[in-house]
């Protein structure tokens, strides 16, 4: 670009080294100390979407306690010698309760282990990371939070859906379609949500989509508002289905879109016709 000042990387590094920040492989990452829990977001699925701190934690932990939504391919990058503990639902057995998981994390940390608590997406976005860290704090267990790319932003990017765009929406609402009791959440203000933002990004919303769509329409949301259902975002098996608010409930019943899925209501998905970049050739690479 004309007018853009350029500099060689060599000069840049020399300058940064003088200020105490050089190359990645020369930097001292935070020490993962014994008895600590690192609550880490693994991103929506594609291994390459993990952060450097997440990768660093994998190389220095003693045990990984991971959830169902963590891509198992990522676990192959954990240092040899560490242990893997699954904390999700398995083989029809009920999943461990949040309390069981928190107790386990405390137990592992108090036995002097470096505990990597690995969660899908971002630990603080509908991931119960808030609850888990609260319990750790109360038990006096030191912890660090490593944010991750949330499926409701980074996952959508893989479907060519920008969460915001100056031509469609200056605001976006993130919400869950599912409360702790497994129902459509009653304690959200659906009336306000229906009209407050042009784009709604809904987690865990497939099961109750018909009910949610009916509630949004009753609250004044237009029936022909586009609805995109993005399944397995950022993974080679990603699928995107398009419907509209009026037909969404029926669509889900008839087509059972695979989960996990993010549901996007509003015109953000209009950009897909041009921005749908994650094609078959790119999917051959499993890192991202
Ligand atoms: N903490 C996670 C969300 C956990 S709640 C995050 O930040 O992404 C679980 C919900 O996340 C799923 O029901 C689904 O709505 C969404 N989700 C997680 N991974 C997904 C993926 N790869 N594709 C689509 N939706 C995903």
Short mmCIF file of C-alpha atoms and ligand atoms in Angstrom, two decimals, residues 43-46 69 119-128 148-152 155 202-205 230-235 259-263, ligand 1:
data_model
loop_
_atom_site.label_atom_id
_atom_site.label_comp_id
_atom_site.label_asym_id
_atom_site.label_seq_id
_atom_site.Cartn_x
_atom_site.Cartn_y
_atom_site.Cartn_z
CA UNK A 43 -12.78 -22.47 20.69
CA UNK A 44 -15.70 -23.71 18.60
CA UNK A 45 -14.01 -26.80 17.16
CA UNK A 46 -11.23 -26.16 14.66
CA UNK A 69 -17.85 -30.00 23.03
CA UNK A 119 -14.23 -26.12 27.67
CA UNK A 120 -15.72 -25.59 24.23
CA UNK A 121 -15.82 -22.04 22.89
CA UNK A 122 -15.33 -19.45 25.60
CA UNK A 123 -15.62 -20.59 29.22
CA UNK A 124 -17.68 -17.55 30.21
CA UNK A 125 -20.13 -17.73 27.30
CA UNK A 126 -22.92 -20.10 28.33
CA UNK A 127 -20.16 -22.43 29.48
CA UNK A 128 -20.72 -22.38 33.24
CA UNK A 148 -11.66 -18.80 23.87
CA UNK A 149 -13.34 -17.98 20.58
CA UNK A 150 -17.03 -18.44 21.16
CA UNK A 151 -19.10 -20.41 18.67
CA UNK A 152 -21.60 -17.55 18.43
CA UNK A 155 -18.33 -20.33 14.53
CA UNK A 202 -28.87 -18.18 20.04
CA UNK A 203 -26.97 -21.00 21.74
CA UNK A 204 -28.67 -24.30 22.61
CA UNK A 205 -31.76 -23.15 20.78
CA UNK A 230 -25.13 -23.42 11.79
CA UNK A 231 -24.27 -26.97 12.88
CA UNK A 232 -20.77 -28.14 13.83
CA UNK A 233 -19.34 -24.74 13.04
CA UNK A 234 -15.67 -24.61 12.05
CA UNK A 235 -15.46 -28.39 11.65
CA UNK A 259 -26.13 -30.30 16.98
CA UNK A 260 -24.25 -28.48 18.39
CA UNK A 261 -25.77 -25.64 16.44
CA UNK A 262 -26.00 -21.88 16.66
CA UNK A 263 -29.20 -20.23 15.48
N1 LIG B 1 -18.96 -21.95 25.78
C1 LIG B 1 -19.44 -22.32 24.48
C2 LIG B 1 -20.93 -22.53 24.50
C3 LIG B 1 -21.37 -23.67 25.37
S1 LIG B 1 -23.10 -23.95 25.34
C4 LIG B 1 -19.05 -21.26 23.47
O1 LIG B 1 -18.56 -20.19 23.84
O2 LIG B 1 -19.21 -21.50 22.27
C5 LIG B 1 -23.26 -25.17 24.09
C6 LIG B 1 -23.81 -24.56 22.83
O3 LIG B 1 -22.79 -23.87 22.13
C7 LIG B 1 -24.35 -25.55 21.84
O4 LIG B 1 -25.63 -25.99 22.17
C8 LIG B 1 -24.33 -24.73 20.59
O5 LIG B 1 -25.41 -23.82 20.56
C9 LIG B 1 -23.06 -23.93 20.76
N2 LIG B 1 -21.90 -24.52 20.08
C10 LIG B 1 -20.75 -24.93 20.63
N3 LIG B 1 -19.89 -25.39 19.69
C11 LIG B 1 -20.52 -25.27 18.51
C12 LIG B 1 -20.17 -25.55 17.15
N4 LIG B 1 -18.98 -26.04 16.80
N5 LIG B 1 -21.10 -25.31 16.20
C13 LIG B 1 -22.28 -24.78 16.50
N6 LIG B 1 -22.67 -24.50 17.75
C14 LIG B 1 -21.80 -24.71 18.74
#
